[in-house]
């Protein structure tokens, strides 16, 4: 089969537009109901999507008055969705800064087992500084420190997932041998930041390890992605930026002798039966935004408070500083690019960012949206997309019902699943355990 | 309605007897299939059980060759089961020693939200010393230290679960107010061992907090239970011991001005159409045990290795020492009581313990099992039971199909659910948030 798009549904409780919850067809009362998410997962599975995806962070955002900013805990909610679906992948965001590797390895093992091989891990180091105080720290570790821990953390959990070789669970009723302890290994990790003995307390999972996904766009983030990522989530406003990112990260991975990771930008589509209808729909959403909230969001992205400025005046480019940690955030450069390219007023910039927090927003007919997707896909800017509907569930219905059939008709997206695991959907190999080749010694018995 | 039994199904992957997986009607190949656990949950729900319950520990046991000793991670598996059930409670064991309170609070909030109020927390401090090395510690914290942290830990997560008052999530589309930040509170906990700012990043859950369950039987464990527990899981071999425990813990709770906790001993029933058939079934299981494994288990409980002794000789009471940490384990006294009462051979003792790791094993007809249950229930030894089938799924089918109808006929167990949450099943109030009475200040906005 020719190269196929990878498509994820990125679920944000009310939808991705910051005013989604105020839209007349949204369901703000259902955002804590499993049935709401199950409907989305079923719809995505019927549309043969590769995966659903949940973002995460272990702290409450500060600007909670005007937008849906709470979090649904990814492992419990995705496990619930695993039980009512059979094919679609389940990608959980989890932090290497604010998790214990043993506990996190267990959660992913659980999700991969019970879903029969559909788990993916969006590896993040947590950008929100206020998380630190939820974990007994006075200060959020700086960017470089977080990435150093992240590298060691991934090494550790990889060893834990490998610590039971395939076949270690024997369960031979006749002989009485339940587990072949020669195929179960302590990992004995003693590193700069982590000490973990292992083994994991559960057998190797259907996929061996969850699919490794990463989303950093800083220098450290790209290096990390090249080293570890099997898929990369990324935010771009223009084809040129996306293409440059694609080339850069691909070259880094190949340079390390690694397989080329899948690159999956976000896309937030407003879909109408005419372009004018789609644009009007987008305008309707922008009208529902609340500037106090939007300005706070912008403040978080670029470190500048514009509350005292005229919203309809020009964006004051000169007040933005790239110094310190701020310039390392994944959205900082995205915002500056928009400013430099479009010279927007503050209000125009806020509306540009309201759609999907810096991700690519398109408005058009199903054909136009499919054209955008196909163009990026065929021209070295994307292997697929994280679809980020402006609102849920209706905003996704439009994509599934009207865009997906076009992508299928063009031969770039599957009409049925050919595999059962997320690795199979993504065309990734199932890794061997790194302990497979070791002598079969006996796991300690007292 | 008269006082009613509380019944939980305690699920251990292959069943509770250490040789369960070798029994001809067991399903050792299904212990990593969600469908296996879903069958059990459905059966328990059809039997109007209060809850299913998973034990846990963040380390792999050492004696894994001869028995099913791996763990299924409670949050993911119970969340999966929540999605396919509607009434039954879901009790997860989680450690206060080896968890971060913020992460744990989130997992329980997720489970309680998606199950619409069916989560319970079996609070443990983790007895297995080898867990320490999975978390970067050289030594497992001693018993007293673990309980000190446990007290502070429960205080912290309670504050986190209370940090969003009911009604803080407004979502008024017209006014644009999504969350009333005056009803969302930082907890600002600064204690001896933990510093956590909060608030939690999710709205208050259907039950407010999960049901607090505890299982310690040491002095520190009983004090902790009296302070915090709404239900207590416990292991007793005799009615007299169970009754004494019941009186002691009840008095401690009432002495603190707390409501009387529900006391739920474990019971592992071998059921036959005649008593002889039940005893033969138990004997069949005992024949499947492997002494090397059983001796290792005994070693863990009492700290003595009897590998070099004659299995059919008398148990050498004189080698057991109560010194140090060992005597604090929850099964130590249970074993010594059996020894002192029954003067068993080593093999007889191993068989006594093989059934359910020190919990009460009964063998008899459905009527006899129901008689035992009713006697303990009516005479101050139990408010209900953790049912621990020797093997699964068949061992539970016998209880559900043959014992439950008798308990219903005797008027001591419900025929249908009257509530939807675990608190309602257990007859427990839904707690108010401790922040309800505070002035409505504004949660920090930048």
PDB file of N, CA and C in Angstrom, chain A residues 184-253:
ATOM      1  N   UNK A 184      13.456 -13.058  33.689  1.00  0.00           N
ATOM      2  CA  UNK A 184      12.993 -11.854  34.388  1.00  0.00           C
ATOM      3  C   UNK A 184      14.224 -11.226  35.031  1.00  0.00           C
ATOM      4  N   UNK A 185      14.435  -9.941  34.804  1.00  0.00           N
ATOM      5  CA  UNK A 185      15.719  -9.331  35.138  1.00  0.00           C
ATOM      6  C   UNK A 185      15.566  -8.103  36.025  1.00  0.00           C
ATOM      7  N   UNK A 186      16.409  -8.027  37.037  1.00  0.00           N
ATOM      8  CA  UNK A 186      16.559  -6.731  37.705  1.00  0.00           C
ATOM      9  C   UNK A 186      17.243  -5.804  36.698  1.00  0.00           C
ATOM     10  N   UNK A 187      16.970  -4.521  36.795  1.00  0.00           N
ATOM     11  CA  UNK A 187      17.601  -3.600  35.842  1.00  0.00           C
ATOM     12  C   UNK A 187      18.803  -2.907  36.495  1.00  0.00           C
ATOM     13  N   UNK A 188      18.811  -2.831  37.802  1.00  0.00           N
ATOM     14  CA  UNK A 188      19.969  -2.320  38.562  1.00  0.00           C
ATOM     15  C   UNK A 188      20.481  -1.002  38.013  1.00  0.00           C
ATOM     16  N   UNK A 189      19.557  -0.112  37.743  1.00  0.00           N
ATOM     17  CA  UNK A 189      19.956   1.202  37.216  1.00  0.00           C
ATOM     18  C   UNK A 189      20.468   2.093  38.347  1.00  0.00           C
ATOM     19  N   UNK A 190      21.670   2.577  38.188  1.00  0.00           N
ATOM     20  CA  UNK A 190      22.226   3.575  39.116  1.00  0.00           C
ATOM     21  C   UNK A 190      22.774   4.699  38.255  1.00  0.00           C
ATOM     22  N   UNK A 191      22.027   5.793  38.184  1.00  0.00           N
ATOM     23  CA  UNK A 191      22.418   6.882  37.290  1.00  0.00           C
ATOM     24  C   UNK A 191      22.638   8.170  38.047  1.00  0.00           C
ATOM     25  N   UNK A 192      22.691   9.265  37.295  1.00  0.00           N
ATOM     26  CA  UNK A 192      22.918  10.578  37.891  1.00  0.00           C
ATOM     27  C   UNK A 192      21.746  11.001  38.764  1.00  0.00           C
ATOM     28  N   UNK A 193      20.552  10.676  38.302  1.00  0.00           N
ATOM     29  CA  UNK A 193      19.358  11.171  38.994  1.00  0.00           C
ATOM     30  C   UNK A 193      18.440  10.078  39.520  1.00  0.00           C
ATOM     31  N   UNK A 194      18.594   8.880  39.028  1.00  0.00           N
ATOM     32  CA  UNK A 194      17.640   7.827  39.363  1.00  0.00           C
ATOM     33  C   UNK A 194      18.356   6.537  39.748  1.00  0.00           C
ATOM     34  N   UNK A 195      17.788   5.853  40.718  1.00  0.00           N
ATOM     35  CA  UNK A 195      18.262   4.520  41.105  1.00  0.00           C
ATOM     36  C   UNK A 195      17.038   3.623  41.150  1.00  0.00           C
ATOM     37  N   UNK A 196      17.002   2.624  40.301  1.00  0.00           N
ATOM     38  CA  UNK A 196      15.836   1.746  40.230  1.00  0.00           C
ATOM     39  C   UNK A 196      16.316   0.312  40.027  1.00  0.00           C
ATOM     40  N   UNK A 197      15.899  -0.576  40.902  1.00  0.00           N
ATOM     41  CA  UNK A 197      16.373  -1.950  40.833  1.00  0.00           C
ATOM     42  C   UNK A 197      15.556  -2.819  39.891  1.00  0.00           C
ATOM     43  N   UNK A 198      14.219  -2.691  39.900  1.00  0.00           N
ATOM     44  CA  UNK A 198      13.399  -3.573  39.114  1.00  0.00           C
ATOM     45  C   UNK A 198      13.448  -4.983  39.669  1.00  0.00           C
ATOM     46  N   UNK A 199      12.897  -5.976  38.933  1.00  0.00           N
ATOM     47  CA  UNK A 199      12.167  -5.839  37.674  1.00  0.00           C
ATOM     48  C   UNK A 199      10.788  -5.198  37.868  1.00  0.00           C
ATOM     49  N   UNK A 200      10.139  -4.905  36.740  1.00  0.00           N
ATOM     50  CA  UNK A 200       8.752  -4.479  36.804  1.00  0.00           C
ATOM     51  C   UNK A 200       7.941  -5.639  37.388  1.00  0.00           C
ATOM     52  N   UNK A 201       6.787  -5.340  37.972  1.00  0.00           N
ATOM     53  CA  UNK A 201       6.008  -6.412  38.601  1.00  0.00           C
ATOM     54  C   UNK A 201       4.864  -6.901  37.726  1.00  0.00           C
ATOM     55  N   UNK A 202       5.072  -6.813  36.431  1.00  0.00           N
ATOM     56  CA  UNK A 202       4.041  -7.306  35.515  1.00  0.00           C
ATOM     57  C   UNK A 202       4.728  -7.818  34.253  1.00  0.00           C
ATOM     58  N   UNK A 203       4.161  -8.823  33.609  1.00  0.00           N
ATOM     59  CA  UNK A 203       4.789  -9.362  32.390  1.00  0.00           C
ATOM     60  C   UNK A 203       4.871  -8.325  31.273  1.00  0.00           C
ATOM     61  N   UNK A 204       5.766  -8.621  30.341  1.00  0.00           N
ATOM     62  CA  UNK A 204       5.954  -7.772  29.171  1.00  0.00           C
ATOM     63  C   UNK A 204       4.623  -7.575  28.451  1.00  0.00           C
ATOM     64  N   UNK A 205       4.454  -6.376  27.907  1.00  0.00           N
ATOM     65  CA  UNK A 205       3.143  -6.022  27.364  1.00  0.00           C
ATOM     66  C   UNK A 205       3.044  -6.364  25.880  1.00  0.00           C
ATOM     67  N   UNK A 206       1.838  -6.334  25.347  1.00  0.00           N
ATOM     68  CA  UNK A 206       1.644  -6.697  23.933  1.00  0.00           C
ATOM     69  C   UNK A 206       2.572  -5.938  22.981  1.00  0.00           C
ATOM     70  N   UNK A 207       2.747  -4.655  23.199  1.00  0.00           N
ATOM     71  CA  UNK A 207       3.636  -3.900  22.320  1.00  0.00           C
ATOM     72  C   UNK A 207       5.095  -3.892  22.784  1.00  0.00           C
ATOM     73  N   UNK A 208       5.400  -4.561  23.872  1.00  0.00           N
ATOM     74  CA  UNK A 208       6.751  -4.485  24.429  1.00  0.00           C
ATOM     75  C   UNK A 208       6.931  -3.187  25.193  1.00  0.00           C
ATOM     76  N   UNK A 209       6.746  -2.105  24.527  1.00  0.00           N
ATOM     77  CA  UNK A 209       6.770  -0.775  25.142  1.00  0.00           C
ATOM     78  C   UNK A 209       5.651   0.045  24.484  1.00  0.00           C
ATOM     79  N   UNK A 210       5.145   1.060  25.182  1.00  0.00           N
ATOM     80  CA  UNK A 210       4.222   1.955  24.483  1.00  0.00           C
ATOM     81  C   UNK A 210       4.958   2.655  23.351  1.00  0.00           C
ATOM     82  N   UNK A 211       4.246   3.159  22.377  1.00  0.00           N
ATOM     83  CA  UNK A 211       4.857   3.984  21.335  1.00  0.00           C
ATOM     84  C   UNK A 211       5.376   5.265  21.993  1.00  0.00           C
ATOM     85  N   UNK A 212       6.621   5.639  21.668  1.00  0.00           N
ATOM     86  CA  UNK A 212       7.231   6.834  22.264  1.00  0.00           C
ATOM     87  C   UNK A 212       6.946   8.046  21.384  1.00  0.00           C
ATOM     88  N   UNK A 213       6.258   9.008  21.954  1.00  0.00           N
ATOM     89  CA  UNK A 213       5.885  10.228  21.254  1.00  0.00           C
ATOM     90  C   UNK A 213       6.515  11.392  21.996  1.00  0.00           C
ATOM     91  N   UNK A 214       6.850  12.438  21.276  1.00  0.00           N
ATOM     92  CA  UNK A 214       7.488  13.577  21.930  1.00  0.00           C
ATOM     93  C   UNK A 214       7.044  14.843  21.237  1.00  0.00           C
ATOM     94  N   UNK A 215       7.091  15.959  21.959  1.00  0.00           N
ATOM     95  CA  UNK A 215       6.527  17.177  21.387  1.00  0.00           C
ATOM     96  C   UNK A 215       7.384  18.417  21.576  1.00  0.00           C
ATOM     97  N   UNK A 216       8.609  18.275  22.021  1.00  0.00           N
ATOM     98  CA  UNK A 216       9.433  19.466  22.241  1.00  0.00           C
ATOM     99  C   UNK A 216       9.941  20.055  20.935  1.00  0.00           C
ATOM    100  N   UNK A 217      10.057  21.371  20.882  1.00  0.00           N
ATOM    101  CA  UNK A 217      10.563  21.977  19.647  1.00  0.00           C
ATOM    102  C   UNK A 217      11.821  22.800  19.891  1.00  0.00           C
ATOM    103  N   UNK A 218      12.243  22.910  21.160  1.00  0.00           N
ATOM    104  CA  UNK A 218      13.498  23.595  21.460  1.00  0.00           C
ATOM    105  C   UNK A 218      14.664  22.743  20.974  1.00  0.00           C
ATOM    106  N   UNK A 219      15.864  23.294  21.069  1.00  0.00           N
ATOM    107  CA  UNK A 219      17.053  22.534  20.699  1.00  0.00           C
ATOM    108  C   UNK A 219      17.133  21.226  21.504  1.00  0.00           C
ATOM    109  N   UNK A 220      16.973  21.336  22.822  1.00  0.00           N
ATOM    110  CA  UNK A 220      17.033  20.129  23.662  1.00  0.00           C
ATOM    111  C   UNK A 220      15.889  19.183  23.313  1.00  0.00           C
ATOM    112  N   UNK A 221      14.731  19.773  23.012  1.00  0.00           N
ATOM    113  CA  UNK A 221      13.575  18.959  22.658  1.00  0.00           C
ATOM    114  C   UNK A 221      13.803  18.188  21.367  1.00  0.00           C
ATOM    115  N   UNK A 222      14.396  18.854  20.380  1.00  0.00           N
ATOM    116  CA  UNK A 222      14.648  18.169  19.102  1.00  0.00           C
ATOM    117  C   UNK A 222      15.696  17.061  19.258  1.00  0.00           C
ATOM    118  N   UNK A 223      16.731  17.331  20.031  1.00  0.00           N
ATOM    119  CA  UNK A 223      17.744  16.290  20.265  1.00  0.00           C
ATOM    120  C   UNK A 223      17.118  15.084  20.951  1.00  0.00           C
ATOM    121  N   UNK A 224      16.302  15.385  21.940  1.00  0.00           N
ATOM    122  CA  UNK A 224      15.638  14.302  22.663  1.00  0.00           C
ATOM    123  C   UNK A 224      14.748  13.504  21.712  1.00  0.00           C
ATOM    124  N   UNK A 225      14.003  14.228  20.891  1.00  0.00           N
ATOM    125  CA  UNK A 225      13.105  13.566  19.941  1.00  0.00           C
ATOM    126  C   UNK A 225      13.887  12.677  18.983  1.00  0.00           C
ATOM    127  N   UNK A 226      15.003  13.193  18.489  1.00  0.00           N
ATOM    128  CA  UNK A 226      15.808  12.405  17.548  1.00  0.00           C
ATOM    129  C   UNK A 226      16.312  11.127  18.211  1.00  0.00           C
ATOM    130  N   UNK A 227      16.589  11.217  19.511  1.00  0.00           N
ATOM    131  CA  UNK A 227      17.114  10.058  20.237  1.00  0.00           C
ATOM    132  C   UNK A 227      16.034   9.031  20.535  1.00  0.00           C
ATOM    133  N   UNK A 228      14.838   9.507  20.924  1.00  0.00           N
ATOM    134  CA  UNK A 228      13.850   8.595  21.487  1.00  0.00           C
ATOM    135  C   UNK A 228      12.540   8.483  20.715  1.00  0.00           C
ATOM    136  N   UNK A 229      12.135   9.524  20.000  1.00  0.00           N
ATOM    137  CA  UNK A 229      10.747   9.570  19.529  1.00  0.00           C
ATOM    138  C   UNK A 229      10.501   8.642  18.340  1.00  0.00           C
ATOM    139  N   UNK A 230       9.375   7.977  18.391  1.00  0.00           N
ATOM    140  CA  UNK A 230       8.883   7.214  17.243  1.00  0.00           C
ATOM    141  C   UNK A 230       7.827   8.042  16.502  1.00  0.00           C
ATOM    142  N   UNK A 231       7.266   9.004  17.189  1.00  0.00           N
ATOM    143  CA  UNK A 231       6.356   9.968  16.558  1.00  0.00           C
ATOM    144  C   UNK A 231       6.536  11.298  17.272  1.00  0.00           C
ATOM    145  N   UNK A 232       6.352  12.379  16.535  1.00  0.00           N
ATOM    146  CA  UNK A 232       6.562  13.714  17.090  1.00  0.00           C
ATOM    147  C   UNK A 232       5.323  14.559  16.839  1.00  0.00           C
ATOM    148  N   UNK A 233       4.804  15.127  17.926  1.00  0.00           N
ATOM    149  CA  UNK A 233       3.690  16.063  17.816  1.00  0.00           C
ATOM    150  C   UNK A 233       4.289  17.460  17.764  1.00  0.00           C
ATOM    151  N   UNK A 234       3.791  18.298  16.878  1.00  0.00           N
ATOM    152  CA  UNK A 234       4.423  19.586  16.704  1.00  0.00           C
ATOM    153  C   UNK A 234       3.401  20.625  16.256  1.00  0.00           C
ATOM    154  N   UNK A 235       3.746  21.890  16.452  1.00  0.00           N
ATOM    155  CA  UNK A 235       2.827  22.989  16.123  1.00  0.00           C
ATOM    156  C   UNK A 235       3.481  23.894  15.087  1.00  0.00           C
ATOM    157  N   UNK A 236       2.820  24.084  13.961  1.00  0.00           N
ATOM    158  CA  UNK A 236       3.333  24.981  12.925  1.00  0.00           C
ATOM    159  C   UNK A 236       2.185  25.769  12.327  1.00  0.00           C
ATOM    160  N   UNK A 237       2.502  27.007  12.016  1.00  0.00           N
ATOM    161  CA  UNK A 237       1.495  27.878  11.410  1.00  0.00           C
ATOM    162  C   UNK A 237       1.624  27.905   9.887  1.00  0.00           C
ATOM    163  N   UNK A 238       2.768  27.534   9.358  1.00  0.00           N
ATOM    164  CA  UNK A 238       2.957  27.608   7.908  1.00  0.00           C
ATOM    165  C   UNK A 238       3.609  26.333   7.397  1.00  0.00           C
ATOM    166  N   UNK A 239       3.336  26.068   6.142  1.00  0.00           N
ATOM    167  CA  UNK A 239       3.936  24.923   5.469  1.00  0.00           C
ATOM    168  C   UNK A 239       5.454  24.998   5.527  1.00  0.00           C
ATOM    169  N   UNK A 240       6.017  26.184   5.291  1.00  0.00           N
ATOM    170  CA  UNK A 240       7.473  26.321   5.257  1.00  0.00           C
ATOM    171  C   UNK A 240       8.103  25.952   6.604  1.00  0.00           C
ATOM    172  N   UNK A 241       7.507  26.442   7.676  1.00  0.00           N
ATOM    173  CA  UNK A 241       8.032  26.093   8.997  1.00  0.00           C
ATOM    174  C   UNK A 241       7.923  24.594   9.263  1.00  0.00           C
ATOM    175  N   UNK A 242       6.806  24.043   8.874  1.00  0.00           N
ATOM    176  CA  UNK A 242       6.593  22.613   9.109  1.00  0.00           C
ATOM    177  C   UNK A 242       7.615  21.790   8.323  1.00  0.00           C
ATOM    178  N   UNK A 243       7.839  22.196   7.079  1.00  0.00           N
ATOM    179  CA  UNK A 243       8.790  21.478   6.227  1.00  0.00           C
ATOM    180  C   UNK A 243      10.213  21.578   6.804  1.00  0.00           C
ATOM    181  N   UNK A 244      10.570  22.761   7.280  1.00  0.00           N
ATOM    182  CA  UNK A 244      11.911  22.941   7.851  1.00  0.00           C
ATOM    183  C   UNK A 244      12.087  22.081   9.103  1.00  0.00           C
ATOM    184  N   UNK A 245      11.038  22.047   9.935  1.00  0.00           N
ATOM    185  CA  UNK A 245      11.100  21.221  11.150  1.00  0.00           C
ATOM    186  C   UNK A 245      11.223  19.745  10.777  1.00  0.00           C
ATOM    187  N   UNK A 246      10.433  19.335   9.811  1.00  0.00           N
ATOM    188  CA  UNK A 246      10.442  17.936   9.355  1.00  0.00           C
ATOM    189  C   UNK A 246      11.836  17.541   8.896  1.00  0.00           C
ATOM    190  N   UNK A 247      12.444  18.383   8.082  1.00  0.00           N
ATOM    191  CA  UNK A 247      13.781  18.072   7.563  1.00  0.00           C
ATOM    192  C   UNK A 247      14.803  18.011   8.686  1.00  0.00           C
ATOM    193  N   UNK A 248      14.718  18.987   9.570  1.00  0.00           N
ATOM    194  CA  UNK A 248      15.695  19.049  10.656  1.00  0.00           C
ATOM    195  C   UNK A 248      15.635  17.827  11.550  1.00  0.00           C
ATOM    196  N   UNK A 249      14.446  17.483  12.008  1.00  0.00           N
ATOM    197  CA  UNK A 249      14.337  16.374  12.961  1.00  0.00           C
ATOM    198  C   UNK A 249      14.629  15.037  12.277  1.00  0.00           C
ATOM    199  N   UNK A 250      14.198  14.918  11.026  1.00  0.00           N
ATOM    200  CA  UNK A 250      14.499  13.691  10.289  1.00  0.00           C
ATOM    201  C   UNK A 250      16.006  13.511  10.162  1.00  0.00           C
ATOM    202  N   UNK A 251      16.705  14.592   9.811  1.00  0.00           N
ATOM    203  CA  UNK A 251      18.163  14.506   9.663  1.00  0.00           C
ATOM    204  C   UNK A 251      18.827  14.149  10.988  1.00  0.00           C
ATOM    205  N   UNK A 252      18.327  14.730  12.084  1.00  0.00           N
ATOM    206  CA  UNK A 252      18.908  14.407  13.391  1.00  0.00           C
ATOM    207  C   UNK A 252      18.743  12.923  13.716  1.00  0.00           C
ATOM    208  N   UNK A 253      17.552  12.394  13.466  1.00  0.00           N
ATOM    209  CA  UNK A 253      17.302  10.979  13.789  1.00  0.00           C
ATOM    210  C   UNK A 253      18.157  10.075  12.911  1.00  0.00           C
TER     211      UNK A 253
END
